[in-house]
PDB file of C-alpha atoms and ligand atoms in Angstrom:
ATOM      1  CA  MET A   8      33.520  -3.182   2.301  1.00 78.00           C
ATOM      2  CA  HIS A   9      34.700  -4.345   5.461  1.00 86.00           C
ATOM      3  CA  CYS A  10      34.290  -7.973   7.129  1.00 93.00           C
ATOM      4  CA  PRO A  11      31.690  -7.450   9.698  1.00 93.00           C
ATOM      5  CA  PHE A  12      33.263 -10.070  11.850  1.00 95.00           C
ATOM      6  CA  CYS A  13      36.534  -9.718  12.072  1.00 96.00           C
ATOM      7  CA  ARG A  14      37.102  -6.124  10.765  1.00 93.00           C
ATOM      8  CA  HIS A  15      39.097  -7.736   7.778  1.00 94.00           C
ATOM      9  CA  ALA A  16      39.279  -4.277   5.318  1.00 93.00           C
ATOM     10  CA  ASP A  17      37.949  -6.802   2.104  1.00 91.00           C
ATOM     11  CA  SER A  18      35.789  -9.328   0.773  1.00 93.00           C
ATOM     12  CA  ARG A  19      34.857 -11.027  -2.767  1.00 93.00           C
ATOM     13  CA  VAL A  20      31.851 -11.244  -4.052  1.00 94.00           C
ATOM     14  CA  VAL A  21      31.056 -14.389  -4.298  1.00 95.00           C
ATOM     15  CA  ASP A  22      27.071 -14.375  -5.278  1.00 95.00           C
ATOM     16  CA  SER A  23      25.574 -11.838  -7.028  1.00 94.00           C
ATOM     17  CA  ARG A  24      21.274 -11.504  -7.498  1.00 93.00           C
ATOM     18  CA  THR A  25      18.747  -9.026  -8.524  1.00 90.00           C
ATOM     19  CA  SER A  26      15.555  -9.134  -6.220  1.00 84.00           C
ATOM     20  CA  ASP A  27      12.416  -9.538  -8.213  1.00 79.00           C
ATOM     21  CA  ASP A  28      11.445  -6.279  -8.870  1.00 74.00           C
ATOM     22  CA  GLY A  29      14.693  -4.869  -9.944  1.00 77.00           C
ATOM     23  CA  LEU A  30      15.733  -2.782  -7.827  1.00 74.00           C
ATOM     24  CA  SER A  31      18.304  -4.262  -5.400  1.00 84.00           C
ATOM     25  CA  ILE A  32      20.817  -5.998  -5.710  1.00 91.00           C
ATOM     26  CA  ARG A  33      21.764  -8.584  -3.191  1.00 94.00           C
ATOM     27  CA  ARG A  34      25.546 -10.260  -3.011  1.00 94.00           C
ATOM     28  CA  ARG A  35      26.772 -13.186  -0.918  1.00 96.00           C
ATOM     29  CA  ARG A  36      30.224 -11.835  -0.189  1.00 96.00           C
ATOM     30  CA  GLN A  37      32.297 -13.682   1.873  1.00 96.00           C
ATOM     31  CA  CYS A  38      35.946 -12.708   3.899  1.00 96.00           C
ATOM     32  CA  PRO A  39      39.038 -13.600   2.557  1.00 95.00           C
ATOM     33  CA  GLN A  40      40.637 -13.518   6.452  1.00 96.00           C
ATOM     34  CA  CYS A  41      38.529 -15.127   8.290  1.00 97.00           C
ATOM     35  CA  ASN A  42      36.460 -17.227   5.776  1.00 96.00           C
ATOM     36  CA  ARG A  43      33.145 -16.420   7.148  1.00 96.00           C
ATOM     37  CA  ARG A  44      30.212 -14.993   4.724  1.00 96.00           C
ATOM     38  CA  PHE A  45      28.095 -12.377   3.997  1.00 96.00           C
ATOM     39  CA  THR A  46      24.804 -10.039   2.249  1.00 94.00           C
ATOM     40  CA  THR A  47      24.615  -6.708   1.451  1.00 92.00           C
ATOM     41  CA  ILE A  48      21.693  -5.610  -0.046  1.00 89.00           C
ATOM     42  CA  GLU A  49      22.140  -2.558  -3.362  1.00 87.00           C
ATOM     43  CA  THR A  50      19.612  -0.180  -3.248  1.00 80.00           C
ATOM     44  CA  ALA A  51      19.835   3.158  -5.148  1.00 76.00           C
ATOM     45  CA  SER A  52      19.464   5.614  -2.405  1.00 79.00           C
ATOM     46  CA  LEU A  53      16.131   7.425  -2.002  1.00 87.00           C
ATOM     47  CA  SER A  54      15.365   9.299   1.157  1.00 90.00           C
ATOM     48  CA  VAL A  55      12.623  12.061   1.561  1.00 90.00           C
ATOM     49  CA  VAL A  56      12.577  15.424   3.206  1.00 90.00           C
ATOM     50  CA  LYS A  57      11.272  15.920   6.177  1.00 86.00           C
ATOM     51  CA  ARG A  58       9.322  19.327   6.686  1.00 83.00           C
ATOM     52  CA  SER A  59      11.721  19.182   9.836  1.00 89.00           C
ATOM     53  CA  GLY A  60      14.767  19.216   7.498  1.00 88.00           C
ATOM     54  CA  ALA A  61      15.806  15.448   8.944  1.00 89.00           C
ATOM     55  CA  THR A  62      15.791  13.010   6.516  1.00 88.00           C
ATOM     56  CA  GLU A  63      14.463   8.895   6.480  1.00 89.00           C
ATOM     57  CA  PRO A  64      14.560   6.561   3.537  1.00 87.00           C
ATOM     58  CA  PHE A  65      12.328   6.540   1.363  1.00 90.00           C
ATOM     59  CA  SER A  66       8.815   3.833   2.226  1.00 90.00           C
ATOM     60  CA  ARG A  67       6.448   2.393   0.033  1.00 92.00           C
ATOM     61  CA  GLU A  68       4.712   1.255   3.282  1.00 93.00           C
ATOM     62  CA  LYS A  69       4.418   5.320   4.169  1.00 92.00           C
ATOM     63  CA  ILE A  70       3.549   5.684   0.243  1.00 94.00           C
ATOM     64  CA  VAL A  71      -0.042   2.983   1.131  1.00 96.00           C
ATOM     65  CA  ASN A  72      -0.780   4.786   4.787  1.00 93.00           C
ATOM     66  CA  GLY A  73      -1.468   7.847   2.967  1.00 91.00           C
ATOM     67  CA  VAL A  74      -3.105   7.421  -0.397  1.00 95.00           C
ATOM     68  CA  ARG A  75      -5.326   3.779   2.256  1.00 94.00           C
ATOM     69  CA  LYS A  76      -7.783   6.811   3.308  1.00 92.00           C
ATOM     70  CA  ALA A  77      -8.103   8.811   0.764  1.00 94.00           C
ATOM     71  CA  CYS A  78      -9.073   4.480  -1.048  1.00 96.00           C
ATOM     72  CA  GLN A  79     -11.920   3.963   1.997  1.00 94.00           C
ATOM     73  CA  GLY A  80     -15.263   3.087   0.688  1.00 95.00           C
ATOM     74  CA  ARG A  81     -14.135   3.219  -2.601  1.00 96.00           C
ATOM     75  CA  PRO A  82     -13.295  -1.289  -4.802  1.00 96.00           C
ATOM     76  CA  VAL A  83      -9.142  -0.785  -4.239  1.00 96.00           C
ATOM     77  CA  SER A  84      -7.694  -3.389  -2.885  1.00 95.00           C
ATOM     78  CA  ASP A  85      -4.835  -4.644  -0.617  1.00 95.00           C
ATOM     79  CA  ASP A  86      -3.271  -5.290  -3.679  1.00 96.00           C
ATOM     80  CA  ASP A  87      -4.392  -2.710  -6.037  1.00 96.00           C
ATOM     81  CA  LEU A  88      -2.371  -0.318  -2.728  1.00 96.00           C
ATOM     82  CA  ALA A  89       0.569  -2.178  -3.113  1.00 95.00           C
ATOM     83  CA  VAL A  90       1.003  -1.404  -7.256  1.00 95.00           C
ATOM     84  CA  LEU A  91       0.302   1.897  -6.898  1.00 96.00           C
ATOM     85  CA  ALA A  92       3.263   2.155  -4.345  1.00 96.00           C
ATOM     86  CA  GLN A  93       5.618   0.588  -6.792  1.00 93.00           C
ATOM     87  CA  ARG A  94       4.634   2.286  -9.294  1.00 94.00           C
ATOM     88  CA  VAL A  95       5.767   5.418  -7.573  1.00 94.00           C
ATOM     89  CA  GLU A  96       8.526   4.253  -6.687  1.00 92.00           C
ATOM     90  CA  GLU A  97       9.922   3.956 -10.068  1.00 89.00           C
ATOM     91  CA  ASN A  98       8.371   7.492 -11.201  1.00 89.00           C
ATOM     92  CA  LEU A  99      10.059   9.023  -8.178  1.00 91.00           C
ATOM     93  CA  ARG A 100      13.413   6.365  -8.962  1.00 87.00           C
ATOM     94  CA  ALA A 101      13.293   7.577 -12.737  1.00 85.00           C
ATOM     95  CA  SER A 102      13.016  11.159 -11.755  1.00 84.00           C
ATOM     96  CA  GLY A 103      16.921  10.623 -11.153  1.00 82.00           C
ATOM     97  CA  SER A 104      17.044  12.707  -7.398  1.00 85.00           C
ATOM     98  CA  ALA A 105      18.039  11.456  -4.977  1.00 85.00           C
ATOM     99  CA  GLU A 106      16.120  13.355  -1.845  1.00 90.00           C
ATOM    100  CA  LEU A 107      12.430  14.078  -2.647  1.00 91.00           C
ATOM    101  CA  ASP A 108      10.217  16.354  -0.289  1.00 90.00           C
ATOM    102  CA  ALA A 109       6.565  15.795   0.655  1.00 85.00           C
ATOM    103  CA  TYR A 110       5.258  17.970  -1.520  1.00 86.00           C
ATOM    104  CA  GLU A 111       7.090  15.602  -5.066  1.00 89.00           C
ATOM    105  CA  ILE A 112       5.654  12.707  -3.687  1.00 91.00           C
ATOM    106  CA  GLY A 113       2.163  14.447  -2.927  1.00 90.00           C
ATOM    107  CA  LEU A 114       3.013  14.908  -6.747  1.00 89.00           C
ATOM    108  CA  ALA A 115       4.077  11.247  -7.764  1.00 92.00           C
ATOM    109  CA  ILE A 116       0.961  10.018  -6.377  1.00 94.00           C
ATOM    110  CA  LEU A 117      -1.378  11.849  -8.021  1.00 93.00           C
ATOM    111  CA  GLY A 118      -1.405  10.283 -11.530  1.00 92.00           C
ATOM    112  CA  PRO A 119      -1.430   6.600 -10.353  1.00 95.00           C
ATOM    113  CA  LEU A 120      -3.598   7.343  -8.421  1.00 96.00           C
ATOM    114  CA  ARG A 121      -6.441   8.666 -10.526  1.00 94.00           C
ATOM    115  CA  ASP A 122      -5.929   5.483 -12.688  1.00 93.00           C
ATOM    116  CA  LEU A 123      -7.151   3.774 -10.747  1.00 95.00           C
ATOM    117  CA  ASP A 124      -9.754   5.590  -8.841  1.00 96.00           C
ATOM    118  CA  GLU A 125     -11.205   8.657  -9.786  1.00 94.00           C
ATOM    119  CA  VAL A 126     -13.183   8.949  -6.610  1.00 95.00           C
ATOM    120  CA  ALA A 127     -10.391   8.363  -4.351  1.00 96.00           C
ATOM    121  CA  TYR A 128      -7.851  11.104  -6.663  1.00 94.00           C
ATOM    122  CA  LEU A 129     -10.108  13.495  -5.653  1.00 93.00           C
ATOM    123  CA  ARG A 130     -10.204  13.654  -2.481  1.00 93.00           C
ATOM    124  CA  PHE A 131      -6.000  12.782  -2.144  1.00 93.00           C
ATOM    125  CA  ALA A 132      -6.390  15.777  -4.491  1.00 91.00           C
ATOM    126  CA  SER A 133      -8.680  18.148  -2.443  1.00 92.00           C
ATOM    127  CA  VAL A 134      -6.510  17.233   0.769  1.00 87.00           C
ATOM    128  CA  TYR A 135      -2.666  17.601  -0.170  1.00 85.00           C
ATOM    129  CA  GLN A 136      -4.068  20.413  -3.061  1.00 83.00           C
ATOM    130  CA  ALA A 137      -5.475  22.205  -0.299  1.00 82.00           C
ATOM    131  CA  PHE A 138      -9.124  22.534  -2.143  1.00 84.00           C
ATOM    132  CA  ASN A 139     -10.653  25.342  -0.003  1.00 85.00           C
ATOM    133  CA  SER A 140     -14.258  25.681  -2.392  1.00 88.00           C
ATOM    134  CA  LEU A 141     -16.387  23.620  -4.088  1.00 88.00           C
ATOM    135  CA  GLU A 142     -15.208  25.484  -7.739  1.00 90.00           C
ATOM    136  CA  ASP A 143     -11.590  23.700  -6.278  1.00 89.00           C
ATOM    137  CA  PHE A 144     -13.654  20.312  -7.038  1.00 88.00           C
ATOM    138  CA  GLU A 145     -15.671  21.842 -10.090  1.00 90.00           C
ATOM    139  CA  ALA A 146     -12.796  22.763 -11.698  1.00 89.00           C
ATOM    140  CA  ALA A 147     -10.859  19.307 -11.117  1.00 90.00           C
ATOM    141  CA  ILE A 148     -13.698  17.238 -11.845  1.00 91.00           C
ATOM    142  CA  THR A 149     -13.813  18.781 -15.242  1.00 91.00           C
ATOM    143  CA  VAL A 150     -10.534  18.545 -15.728  1.00 89.00           C
ATOM    144  CA  LEU A 151     -10.892  14.581 -14.906  1.00 89.00           C
ATOM    145  CA  ARG A 152     -13.990  15.037 -17.395  1.00 91.00           C
ATOM    146  CA  ALA A 153     -12.130  16.272 -20.549  1.00 91.00           C
ATOM    147  CA  GLU A 154      -9.009  14.437 -20.442  1.00 88.00           C
ATOM    148  CA  ASN A 155     -11.448  11.337 -20.033  1.00 88.00           C
ATOM    149  CA  GLU A 156     -13.377  12.455 -23.243  1.00 90.00           C
ATOM    150  CA  ALA A 157     -10.304  13.368 -24.934  1.00 90.00           C
ATOM    151  CA  ALA A 158      -8.818   8.961 -24.188  1.00 88.00           C
ATOM    152  CA  ASP A 159     -11.949   8.098 -24.983  1.00 89.00           C
ATOM    153  CA  ALA A 160     -11.604  10.189 -28.988  1.00 89.00           C
ATOM    154  CA  ALA A 161      -9.039   8.880 -28.757  1.00 89.00           C
ATOM    155  CA  ARG A 162      -9.422   5.222 -28.333  1.00 88.00           C
ATOM    156  CA  ALA A 163     -12.760   5.423 -30.872  1.00 87.00           C
ATOM    157  CA  ALA A 164     -10.492   6.672 -33.294  1.00 86.00           C
ATOM    158  CA  THR A 165      -7.952   4.456 -32.949  1.00 82.00           C
ATOM    159  CA  ALA A 166     -10.780   1.531 -32.828  1.00 79.00           C
ATOM    160  CA  GLY A 167     -12.641   3.689 -35.840  1.00 67.00           C
ATOM    161  CA  SER A 168      -9.334   2.287 -38.079  1.00 62.00           C
ATOM    162  CA  ALA A 169      -8.371  -0.627 -36.637  1.00 55.00           C
ATOM    163  CA  SER A 170     -11.600  -1.582 -37.949  1.00 53.00           C
ATOM    164  CA  GLU A 171     -10.312  -0.286 -41.301  1.00 54.00           C
ATOM    165  CA  ASP A 172      -7.725  -2.400 -41.668  1.00 55.00           C
ATOM    166  CA  ALA A 173     -10.169  -5.805 -39.990  1.00 53.00           C
ATOM    167  CA  PRO A 174     -13.397  -6.113 -40.023  1.00 54.00           C
ATOM    168  CA  THR A 175     -14.634  -7.304 -37.167  1.00 55.00           C
ATOM    169  CA  ALA A 176     -18.637  -9.263 -36.576  1.00 53.00           C
TER     170      ALA A 176
HETATM  171 ZN1  LIG B  22      36.892 -11.826   8.777  1.00 51.00          ZN
END
């Protein structure tokens, strides 16, 4: 990395620190020629391909803005939205692709949003998946309900076997 002050072609890393969320590394560097120090931040590249074909860096803020409307009037705080955006970013990074389109990002939002608030999820899904009839909503609600019942049954089964091992009052 070139020194930003004197353009010397080399620099020395004097300190490396991983950010709290583990998604980036800050490096303090020193130029061996002018001895000045500077910081670089290294992150895995993650960009969004827009409909126009242009790319822009992935932004958690845009995720939050994208779901905020669906969460209007729901018991969802700004902190909840920040956690959701973080989960979406982690899922997208885990997918391993460096470039994502709006469809893939929408898909990555659905799961965490459903865990957060089912009404907001249905609102978001209705726009994202272009629901255009009551039947589309009914189908989505049927899937949600069936999956919730399956999850309840699984929880009940787990609780049942746990209580055999260690009965509680
Ligand atoms: Zn320098």
